[in-house]
XYZ file of N, CA and C in Angstrom:
780
model
N 153.896 94.422 5.961
C 153.819 95.586 6.567
C 155.179 95.751 7.380
N 155.716 97.157 7.407
C 156.855 97.608 8.029
C 158.109 96.757 7.622
N 158.606 96.270 6.277
C 159.581 95.897 5.787
C 160.468 96.878 4.725
N 160.052 97.858 4.785
C 161.036 98.711 3.884
C 160.987 98.114 2.312
N 160.237 97.418 1.998
C 159.526 97.168 0.559
C 159.767 98.466 -0.330
N 160.278 98.349 -1.251
C 160.721 99.495 -1.966
C 160.104 99.184 -3.548
N 159.859 97.910 -3.781
C 159.331 97.564 -5.310
C 158.820 96.151 -5.178
N 157.851 96.487 -5.929
C 157.015 94.984 -5.955
C 156.886 94.603 -7.369
N 157.007 93.417 -7.910
C 156.988 92.770 -8.914
C 155.645 92.729 -9.520
N 155.240 92.694 -10.946
C 153.829 92.362 -11.230
C 153.173 90.983 -10.790
N 154.011 90.010 -10.725
C 153.442 88.812 -10.542
C 153.787 88.537 -8.984
N 153.863 89.284 -8.206
C 153.943 89.032 -6.558
C 152.527 88.484 -6.104
N 151.374 88.517 -6.707
C 150.315 88.146 -5.841
C 149.969 86.556 -6.952
N 150.758 86.332 -7.943
C 150.209 85.085 -8.748
C 150.038 84.095 -7.537
N 149.341 83.107 -7.891
C 148.760 81.897 -7.241
C 148.150 82.146 -6.039
N 147.613 83.280 -5.871
C 146.665 83.688 -4.596
C 145.317 84.245 -4.966
N 144.451 83.628 -5.762
C 143.032 83.804 -6.340
C 142.136 84.099 -5.075
N 142.353 83.583 -4.193
C 141.438 83.629 -2.938
C 141.809 84.695 -1.933
N 142.734 85.576 -2.276
C 143.200 86.589 -1.091
C 142.466 87.597 -1.077
N 141.855 87.983 0.343
C 140.813 88.807 0.633
C 141.358 90.371 1.034
N 142.634 89.996 1.856
C 143.253 91.158 2.318
C 144.440 91.425 1.989
N 145.127 92.583 1.703
C 146.405 92.705 1.377
C 146.940 93.955 2.264
N 147.826 93.962 3.046
C 148.397 95.091 3.693
C 149.670 95.133 3.360
N 150.095 96.431 3.002
C 151.460 96.966 2.565
C 151.921 98.020 3.293
N 151.405 98.608 4.351
C 151.507 99.628 5.024
C 152.959 99.797 5.439
N 153.415 101.201 5.581
C 154.783 101.463 6.329
C 155.891 100.621 5.533
N 155.601 101.011 4.273
C 156.990 100.652 3.293
C 157.546 101.857 2.557
N 158.311 101.431 1.489
C 158.737 102.912 0.712
C 158.425 102.412 -0.803
N 157.106 102.060 -1.259
C 156.548 101.939 -2.772
C 156.421 103.300 -3.205
N 157.134 103.410 -4.180
C 156.825 104.523 -4.808
C 156.197 104.339 -6.160
N 155.930 103.265 -6.614
C 154.980 102.783 -7.616
C 154.358 101.631 -7.621
N 153.347 101.406 -8.363
C 152.604 99.789 -8.219
C 152.518 99.256 -9.478
N 152.575 98.395 -10.051
C 152.366 97.582 -11.588
C 151.098 97.893 -11.875
N 150.401 98.058 -12.951
C 149.147 98.123 -13.105
C 148.569 96.794 -13.007
N 149.323 95.708 -13.170
C 148.628 94.436 -13.153
C 148.972 93.674 -11.810
N 149.392 94.236 -10.816
C 149.538 93.868 -9.455
C 148.563 92.963 -8.791
N 146.968 93.651 -9.075
C 146.138 93.114 -8.458
C 144.995 91.985 -9.402
N 145.758 91.989 -10.607
C 144.475 90.934 -11.675
C 144.686 89.667 -10.860
N 145.536 88.930 -10.446
C 145.366 87.654 -9.773
C 144.704 87.367 -8.450
N 144.165 88.550 -8.093
C 143.576 88.501 -6.948
C 141.851 89.134 -6.887
N 141.133 88.717 -7.595
C 139.788 89.197 -8.014
C 138.946 89.149 -6.745
N 139.091 88.376 -5.842
C 138.327 88.553 -4.426
C 138.554 89.258 -3.264
N 139.788 90.114 -3.639
C 140.458 91.100 -2.667
C 138.943 92.228 -1.985
N 139.098 92.298 -0.606
C 138.372 92.998 -0.114
C 138.926 94.253 0.640
N 140.073 93.763 1.096
C 140.828 95.304 1.857
C 142.080 95.580 1.299
N 142.391 96.892 0.902
C 143.929 97.034 0.638
C 144.283 98.267 1.153
N 145.127 97.834 1.876
C 145.986 99.247 2.907
C 147.197 99.399 2.516
N 147.512 100.471 1.797
C 148.588 101.344 1.194
C 149.179 102.367 2.196
N 148.865 102.609 3.336
C 149.247 103.547 4.339
C 150.851 103.988 4.687
N 151.058 104.887 4.541
C 152.511 105.540 4.639
C 153.270 104.426 3.582
N 153.147 105.008 2.359
C 154.019 104.687 1.233
C 154.596 106.135 0.786
N 155.227 105.838 -0.492
C 155.485 107.070 -1.127
C 154.964 107.244 -2.624
N 153.781 106.855 -2.738
C 153.021 106.817 -3.987
C 152.585 108.059 -4.470
N 153.205 108.509 -5.544
C 152.532 109.909 -5.998
C 151.369 109.896 -6.845
N 151.289 108.632 -7.365
C 150.202 108.359 -8.176
C 149.751 106.952 -8.401
N 148.651 106.473 -9.064
C 148.583 104.935 -9.119
C 148.127 104.831 -10.518
N 148.702 103.250 -11.043
C 147.975 103.206 -12.649
C 146.810 103.231 -12.661
N 146.293 103.667 -14.170
C 144.806 104.025 -14.210
C 143.896 102.578 -13.785
N 144.367 101.599 -14.540
C 143.163 100.577 -14.279
C 144.051 99.308 -13.175
N 144.410 100.193 -12.348
C 145.034 98.781 -11.104
C 144.015 98.568 -10.362
N 143.118 99.102 -10.605
C 141.275 98.511 -9.859
C 140.316 97.614 -10.802
N 140.959 97.415 -11.997
C 139.998 97.000 -13.293
C 139.722 95.489 -12.487
N 139.931 94.714 -11.877
C 139.719 93.533 -11.476
C 139.232 93.391 -10.174
N 139.018 94.096 -9.701
C 138.910 93.872 -8.163
C 137.550 95.030 -7.699
N 136.654 94.176 -8.331
C 135.288 94.854 -8.021
C 134.546 94.430 -6.431
N 135.215 93.874 -5.910
C 134.689 93.535 -4.996
C 135.414 94.175 -3.635
N 136.388 95.009 -4.148
C 137.107 95.614 -3.116
C 136.128 96.689 -2.024
N 136.263 96.533 -0.721
C 135.093 97.494 0.284
C 135.962 98.537 0.840
N 137.335 97.944 1.238
C 138.168 98.918 1.827
C 139.493 99.262 1.282
N 139.489 100.555 1.263
C 140.820 101.087 0.443
C 141.405 102.477 1.060
N 142.700 101.871 1.630
C 143.331 102.976 2.556
C 144.841 103.314 1.677
N 144.679 104.655 1.243
C 145.665 105.351 0.839
C 146.300 106.492 1.455
N 145.985 106.639 2.977
C 146.473 107.755 3.724
C 148.152 107.577 3.649
N 148.563 109.013 3.892
C 150.140 109.352 4.217
C 150.882 108.675 2.877
N 150.551 109.037 1.831
C 151.185 108.885 0.358
C 151.554 110.468 -0.032
N 151.674 110.404 -1.191
C 152.184 111.715 -1.893
C 151.464 111.917 -3.028
N 149.974 111.629 -3.098
C 149.239 111.949 -4.234
C 148.853 113.099 -4.313
N 148.995 113.941 -5.444
C 148.702 115.192 -5.642
C 147.425 115.434 -6.249
N 147.286 114.443 -6.847
C 145.505 114.586 -8.124
C 145.026 113.189 -8.002
N 143.656 113.147 -7.874
C 142.529 112.117 -7.977
C 142.639 111.754 -9.408
N 142.419 110.773 -9.861
C 142.013 110.059 -11.262
C 140.663 109.404 -11.548
N 139.802 110.197 -11.916
C 138.594 109.228 -12.226
C 138.447 107.673 -12.359
N 139.449 107.390 -13.265
C 139.829 106.164 -13.704
C 140.275 105.316 -12.455
N 140.639 105.599 -11.210
C 140.963 104.655 -10.229
C 139.822 104.054 -9.535
N 138.418 104.731 -9.780
C 137.336 104.116 -8.953
C 136.463 103.847 -9.781
N 136.516 103.766 -11.059
C 135.264 103.293 -12.195
C 135.145 101.848 -11.959
N 135.962 100.952 -11.121
C 135.564 99.358 -11.102
C 135.223 99.279 -9.862
N 135.079 100.086 -8.812
C 135.001 99.780 -7.722
C 133.100 100.092 -7.108
N 132.400 99.594 -7.596
C 130.931 99.724 -6.889
C 130.767 99.259 -5.885
N 131.489 98.462 -5.273
C 131.172 97.909 -3.755
C 132.073 98.640 -2.520
N 132.814 99.412 -2.917
C 133.374 100.294 -2.259
C 132.719 100.965 -0.935
N 132.985 100.678 0.138
C 132.599 101.123 1.434
C 133.416 102.406 1.892
N 134.502 102.248 2.385
C 135.693 103.053 3.120
C 136.701 103.507 2.263
N 137.071 105.021 2.073
C 138.000 105.289 1.292
C 138.706 106.251 2.042
N 140.033 106.061 2.285
C 140.875 107.084 3.094
C 141.743 107.517 2.296
N 141.823 108.873 2.020
C 143.014 109.665 1.061
C 143.593 110.911 2.090
N 143.401 110.607 3.140
C 143.812 111.544 4.288
C 145.316 111.811 4.259
N 146.137 112.629 4.474
C 147.655 112.849 4.862
C 148.238 112.912 3.209
N 147.683 113.510 2.136
C 148.353 113.403 0.890
C 148.614 114.791 0.712
N 148.836 114.821 -0.813
C 149.196 116.241 -0.973
C 148.229 117.016 -2.159
N 146.688 116.331 -1.830
C 145.578 116.837 -2.936
C 145.469 117.993 -2.695
N 145.292 119.188 -3.577
C 145.016 120.404 -3.749
C 143.384 120.619 -4.253
N 142.829 119.556 -4.837
C 141.325 119.406 -5.245
C 140.818 118.245 -5.450
N 139.480 118.324 -5.629
C 138.695 117.121 -5.771
C 137.829 117.280 -7.083
N 138.397 116.368 -8.460
C 137.552 116.722 -9.556
C 136.313 116.227 -9.320
N 135.107 116.860 -9.866
C 133.521 116.847 -9.889
C 133.014 115.567 -9.805
N 133.921 114.387 -10.772
C 133.373 113.263 -11.460
C 134.307 112.242 -10.676
N 135.004 112.558 -9.811
C 135.815 111.442 -9.481
C 135.297 110.232 -8.832
N 134.508 110.710 -7.998
C 133.592 109.749 -6.733
C 132.440 108.974 -7.573
N 131.949 109.196 -8.703
C 130.634 108.997 -9.380
C 130.591 107.747 -9.187
N 131.421 106.616 -9.582
C 131.280 105.358 -9.619
C 130.850 104.635 -8.331
N 131.122 105.279 -7.237
C 131.202 104.840 -5.816
C 129.920 104.958 -5.018
N 128.887 104.163 -5.826
C 127.539 104.363 -5.144
C 127.245 103.740 -3.714
N 128.346 102.796 -3.217
C 128.229 101.983 -2.266
C 129.081 102.711 -0.716
N 129.429 103.925 -1.131
C 130.522 104.566 -0.102
C 129.799 104.867 1.007
N 130.514 104.658 2.011
C 129.857 105.151 3.073
C 130.843 106.130 4.121
N 132.233 106.109 4.118
C 133.146 106.811 4.584
C 134.257 107.416 3.747
N 134.115 108.585 3.870
C 135.168 109.171 2.620
C 135.952 110.433 3.687
N 137.428 109.811 3.870
C 138.204 110.768 4.759
C 139.008 111.535 3.577
N 138.904 112.678 3.576
C 139.979 113.754 2.861
C 140.658 114.744 3.729
N 140.819 114.566 5.154
C 141.284 115.256 5.663
C 143.120 115.196 5.676
N 143.463 116.487 6.494
C 145.183 116.612 5.960
C 145.589 116.684 4.814
N 145.047 117.350 3.934
C 145.274 117.796 2.556
C 145.983 118.980 2.321
N 145.673 119.418 0.937
C 145.838 120.985 0.814
C 144.638 121.448 -0.007
N 143.583 121.179 0.152
C 142.587 121.593 -0.514
C 142.016 122.868 -0.385
N 141.691 123.523 -1.225
C 141.189 124.732 -1.079
C 140.005 125.192 -1.727
N 139.198 123.885 -2.485
C 137.824 124.234 -2.745
C 137.435 122.664 -3.046
N 136.146 122.692 -2.977
C 135.880 121.089 -3.373
C 134.727 121.366 -4.476
N 134.867 120.249 -5.368
C 133.576 120.284 -6.737
C 132.390 119.850 -6.141
N 131.453 120.608 -6.599
C 130.038 120.109 -6.193
C 129.114 119.157 -6.601
N 130.054 117.760 -6.359
C 129.369 116.808 -7.074
C 129.506 115.353 -6.010
N 129.308 115.291 -4.802
C 129.364 114.154 -3.651
C 128.757 112.892 -4.316
N 129.037 111.899 -3.182
C 128.451 110.722 -3.705
C 127.249 110.446 -2.905
N 125.889 110.220 -3.739
C 124.913 110.059 -3.212
C 124.568 109.063 -1.835
N 125.085 108.071 -1.816
C 125.371 107.029 -0.618
C 126.090 107.374 0.572
N 126.856 108.741 0.412
C 127.781 108.459 1.501
C 127.329 108.758 2.831
N 127.606 108.571 3.857
C 127.523 108.364 5.133
C 128.441 109.240 6.206
N 129.534 109.136 5.816
C 130.880 110.009 6.812
C 131.420 110.625 5.709
N 132.032 111.887 6.119
C 133.007 112.926 5.367
C 133.668 113.470 6.281
N 135.158 113.207 6.318
C 136.180 114.317 6.993
C 136.607 114.996 6.230
N 137.068 115.905 6.312
C 137.659 117.216 5.801
C 138.323 118.060 6.824
N 139.158 117.521 7.779
C 139.803 117.986 8.874
C 141.224 118.677 8.155
N 141.692 119.671 8.733
C 143.034 120.581 8.457
C 143.445 120.746 7.022
N 142.304 121.264 6.217
C 142.629 121.671 5.018
C 142.597 123.086 5.271
N 142.588 123.668 3.784
C 142.819 125.072 3.688
C 141.354 125.480 3.183
N 140.382 124.770 3.380
C 139.156 125.355 2.847
C 138.573 126.727 3.344
N 137.839 127.314 2.336
C 137.458 128.698 2.578
C 136.191 128.657 2.346
N 135.388 128.029 1.172
C 134.116 128.155 1.208
C 133.503 126.720 0.344
N 132.533 126.310 0.586
C 131.904 125.355 0.040
C 131.033 125.569 -0.917
N 131.009 125.022 -2.396
C 129.990 125.163 -3.425
C 128.630 125.238 -2.917
N 127.840 126.097 -3.497
C 126.528 125.967 -3.067
C 126.189 124.532 -3.614
N 125.242 123.979 -2.685
C 124.638 122.646 -3.510
C 125.433 121.336 -2.928
N 126.716 121.665 -2.538
C 127.677 120.561 -2.667
C 126.990 119.378 -1.900
N 126.494 119.597 -0.719
C 125.794 118.399 0.001
C 124.187 117.921 -0.549
N 123.741 118.728 -1.146
C 122.252 118.293 -1.713
C 121.994 116.807 -1.640
N 122.796 115.878 -2.475
C 122.624 114.706 -2.887
C 122.722 113.653 -1.441
N 123.359 114.251 -0.701
C 123.555 113.364 0.673
C 122.645 113.576 1.667
N 121.273 112.715 1.352
C 120.395 112.830 2.203
C 120.348 111.795 3.477
N 121.545 110.737 3.074
C 121.689 109.845 4.225
C 122.666 110.157 5.116
N 123.665 111.238 4.890
C 124.461 111.652 5.807
C 124.403 111.755 7.060
N 125.059 111.060 8.043
C 125.033 110.656 9.212
C 126.154 111.580 10.133
N 127.319 111.870 9.575
C 128.670 112.383 10.076
C 129.461 113.432 9.577
N 129.440 114.754 9.802
C 129.884 115.445 8.927
C 130.985 116.209 9.824
N 132.436 115.798 9.154
C 133.270 116.566 10.064
C 134.345 117.801 9.403
N 134.162 119.209 9.333
C 134.729 119.988 8.699
C 135.434 120.847 9.692
N 136.255 120.093 10.443
C 136.972 120.839 11.711
C 138.282 121.484 11.196
N 138.727 122.524 11.459
C 140.028 122.910 11.383
C 140.500 123.198 9.944
N 139.446 124.157 9.490
C 139.311 124.841 8.059
C 139.289 126.345 8.257
N 139.099 127.070 7.118
C 138.960 128.417 7.092
C 137.519 128.924 6.576
N 136.697 127.988 7.270
C 135.309 128.359 6.477
C 134.579 129.322 7.665
N 133.918 130.326 6.705
C 133.178 131.139 7.431
C 131.690 131.085 7.242
N 131.336 130.365 6.128
C 129.833 130.158 5.824
C 129.326 128.419 5.590
N 128.691 128.215 5.918
C 128.587 126.756 5.940
C 127.090 126.045 4.888
N 127.374 125.104 4.308
C 126.131 124.610 3.723
C 125.894 123.098 4.339
N 124.662 122.793 4.482
C 124.244 121.476 5.146
C 123.277 120.680 4.179
N 123.580 119.115 4.543
C 122.747 118.546 3.320
C 121.198 118.697 4.203
N 120.232 118.451 3.001
C 118.863 118.389 3.500
C 118.740 117.175 4.706
N 117.574 117.187 5.996
C 117.521 116.183 6.841
C 116.025 115.735 6.456
N 116.081 114.685 6.210
C 114.747 113.888 6.009
C 114.490 113.399 7.456
N 113.356 112.543 7.816
C 113.376 111.817 8.978
C 114.478 110.940 9.203
N 114.857 110.827 10.612
C 115.667 110.006 10.874
C 117.097 110.479 11.737
N 118.068 110.163 11.772
C 118.902 110.245 13.134
C 119.729 111.861 12.867
N 119.722 112.378 13.713
C 120.341 113.925 13.820
C 121.785 113.981 13.043
N 121.945 114.735 12.473
C 123.174 115.238 11.899
C 124.334 115.102 13.222
N 125.372 114.734 13.065
C 126.657 114.834 13.879
C 127.531 115.741 13.142
N 127.763 116.848 13.969
C 128.338 117.844 12.806
C 129.648 118.496 13.658
N 130.831 118.484 13.292
C 131.777 118.976 13.628
C 132.430 119.914 12.647
N 132.326 121.343 13.125
C 132.673 122.479 12.706
C 133.582 123.461 13.491
N 134.204 122.761 14.166
C 135.228 123.608 15.264
C 136.177 124.078 14.416
N 137.160 125.126 15.064
C 138.026 125.645 14.492
C 138.148 126.160 13.473
N 136.726 127.228 12.982
C 136.602 127.611 11.807
C 136.180 129.060 12.134
N 136.568 130.232 11.343
C 136.162 131.232 11.752
C 134.884 131.784 11.251
N 133.657 131.049 11.772
C 132.313 131.374 11.444
C 132.125 132.498 11.578
N 131.133 132.839 10.643
C 130.514 134.596 10.295
C 129.211 133.736 11.029
N 128.741 134.409 12.301
C 127.463 134.157 12.948
C 126.532 135.121 12.706
N 126.441 135.664 11.288
C 125.177 136.415 11.138
C 123.657 135.356 10.630
N 123.028 136.345 10.375
C 121.558 135.521 9.898
C 121.657 134.360 9.604
N 122.329 134.264 8.082
C 122.342 132.995 7.491
C 122.910 131.699 8.103
N 123.810 131.749 8.609
C 124.352 130.760 9.755
C 123.340 130.470 10.389
N 122.898 131.318 11.696
C 122.011 131.169 12.873
C 120.745 130.450 12.046
N 120.151 130.985 10.861
C 118.949 130.374 10.277
C 119.108 129.091 9.882
N 120.105 128.784 9.172
C 120.511 127.463 8.764
C 120.514 126.147 10.137
N 121.361 126.771 11.015
C 121.661 125.762 12.000
C 120.212 125.519 13.136
N 119.635 126.763 12.907
C 118.129 126.349 13.502
C 117.266 125.891 12.900
N 117.234 125.533 11.588
C 116.646 124.913 10.638
C 116.759 123.297 10.897
N 118.051 123.103 10.411
C 118.788 121.531 10.417
C 118.685 120.839 11.914
N 119.197 121.809 12.765
C 119.334 121.289 14.122
C 120.197 120.158 14.161
N 121.587 120.328 13.747
C 122.536 119.136 13.730
C 122.974 119.105 15.458
N 123.587 117.889 15.654
C 124.303 117.871 17.206
C 125.702 117.981 16.708
N 126.094 119.383 17.512
C 127.282 119.992 17.278
C 128.045 119.284 18.057
N 129.304 118.959 17.709
C 130.396 118.172 18.746
C 131.433 119.763 18.667
N 132.406 119.353 19.802
C 133.245 120.116 20.258
C 133.068 121.792 20.108
N 131.599 121.958 20.864
C 131.223 123.296 20.986
C 132.214 124.407 21.344
N 132.956 124.076 22.486
C 133.518 124.964 23.268
C 134.638 125.659 22.158
N 135.088 124.942 21.189
C 136.108 125.393 20.127
C 135.152 125.863 18.856
N 133.938 125.942 18.988
C 132.926 126.100 17.819
C 132.799 127.626 18.124
N 133.479 128.991 17.762
C 133.282 130.119 18.164
C 132.841 130.914 16.838
N 132.236 131.856 16.905
C 132.231 133.296 15.719
C 133.225 134.335 16.021
N 133.586 134.339 14.559
C 134.715 135.386 14.648
C 134.118 136.666 14.102
N 132.918 136.707 13.386
C 131.986 137.827 13.222
C 130.541 137.572 13.212
N 129.739 138.693 13.418
C 129.808 140.300 13.318
C 130.450 140.441 14.679
N 130.821 141.842 14.715
C 131.476 142.166 16.201
C 130.669 141.447 17.491
N 129.268 141.717 17.190
C 128.631 141.357 18.300
C 128.604 140.118 18.970
N 129.108 139.362 18.127
C 128.951 138.053 18.606
C 130.435 137.131 18.494
N 131.656 138.386 18.301
C 132.900 137.753 18.213
C 132.972 137.038 19.613
N 133.991 135.631 19.165
C 134.335 134.997 20.577
C 133.180 134.333 21.186
N 131.799 134.434 20.813
C 130.870 133.395 21.532
C 131.075 132.339 20.606
N 130.313 131.283 21.755
C 130.416 129.672 21.089
C 129.064 130.087 20.224
N 129.455 129.255 18.903
C 128.034 129.385 17.801
C 126.808 128.541 18.656
N 126.786 127.602 19.267
C 125.374 126.947 19.600
C 124.784 128.069 20.570
N 125.699 128.908 21.393
C 124.823 129.568 22.153
C 124.145 130.915 21.419
N 124.934 131.226 20.291
C 124.157 132.203 19.573
C 122.901 131.814 18.782
N 123.115 130.414 18.040
C 122.192 129.782 17.610
C 120.899 129.760 18.756
N 121.163 129.193 19.896
C 120.022 128.890 20.922
C 119.444 130.159 21.068
N 120.295 131.447 21.421
C 119.527 132.687 21.729
C 118.781 133.403 20.423
N 119.068 133.224 19.420
C 118.705 133.816 18.067
C 119.637 134.831 17.944
N 118.931 136.124 17.149
C 119.500 136.985 16.711
C 118.459 138.360 16.749
N 118.383 139.398 17.223
C 117.146 140.287 16.997
C 117.508 141.211 16.147
N 118.926 141.267 15.658
C 119.423 141.894 14.562
C 118.480 141.374 13.098
N 118.607 140.227 13.357
C 117.922 139.567 11.786
C 116.591 139.904 11.822
N 115.843 139.720 10.514
C 114.543 139.903 10.175
C 113.683 138.701 10.829
N 112.543 139.085 11.197
C 111.845 137.914 11.567
C 111.523 136.640 10.669
N 112.109 135.679 10.675
C 111.711 134.562 10.106
C 112.890 134.009 9.560
N 113.850 135.053 9.689
C 115.089 134.551 9.002
C 115.921 133.315 9.937
N 116.027 133.840 11.372
C 116.746 132.803 12.390
C 115.597 133.004 13.727
N 114.627 133.395 13.613
C 114.081 133.530 14.907
C 112.776 132.679 14.989
N 112.956 131.606 14.347
C 112.064 130.591 14.575
C 112.409 129.956 15.766
N 111.390 129.661 16.895
C 111.570 129.082 18.046
C 112.133 127.738 18.109
N 112.954 127.123 18.612
C 113.469 125.856 19.005
C 113.170 125.443 20.117
N 113.032 123.818 20.245
C 113.167 123.177 21.443
C 114.394 123.910 22.450
N 114.257 123.085 23.563
C 115.601 123.563 24.249
C 116.852 122.827 23.883
N 117.992 123.290 24.300
C 119.102 122.932 23.630
C 119.487 121.706 23.367
N 118.992 120.871 24.453
C 119.320 119.154 24.380
C 118.520 118.729 23.353
N 117.239 119.159 23.349
C 116.356 118.688 22.287
C 116.604 118.864 20.855
N 117.270 120.214 20.763
C 117.814 120.654 19.349
C 119.306 120.274 19.145
N 119.632 119.534 19.961
C 121.075 118.795 19.621
C 122.231 119.660 19.512
N 122.381 120.927 19.948
C 123.138 122.029 19.844
C 124.255 121.987 20.503
N 124.538 120.985 21.195
C 125.624 120.716 22.423
C 126.071 119.417 22.125
N 127.389 119.092 22.303
C 128.082 117.747 22.095
C 127.479 117.217 23.337
N 127.518 115.671 23.045
C 126.774 114.551 23.787
C 127.641 114.663 25.231
């Protein structure tokens, strides 16, 4: 790390068959050899933070099936390739933040059945494909340019416990179904929410624990402009049809609609 390394030869890791962690962050790597990781089949952690990588070789992870933590943040990735992840069934943590990603292909994360944490914050996403990872626990999407979430995008995420959608351009919300278990920690601050009947009904039904409530305010309709979303949800909306969002909730703390 921090050595201004600009190139790395394909045989750099030869002779290290038991290597479990490789940290190459804060260098100047613009490319990686496709065979770089073949000598290290027991690798668990790979950190490539803050390099100049615009892409990765298609089969770079072909022999690293035990990899659990992969950090690619602060690079120049513009597109994700499904081939990168097809050999990583045990991956738990994937950090793709601070790149130049504009979209997420629908099939790209399908092989990652063990994934618990996915960070896509600080990219250039304008949409998300509706095919997330069933076992996902954490999802970070801060500081993108998202305007909408495709219908059903979170339906498979029945075990999701932390969802961060802060600082995007979202007006409408989708949430995963909530089976019995922990309350969903939800950060939706910094978005221009439409606090109409649909949003109010959703939050009253799912009852997530909203964080950053002071920065989670309504942009529309005019009757709710500037109000905190949590307050609108707690009070309900008499304009809505009975049953849409007028179901009674427990008090604010029991309903989880304020930050801890």
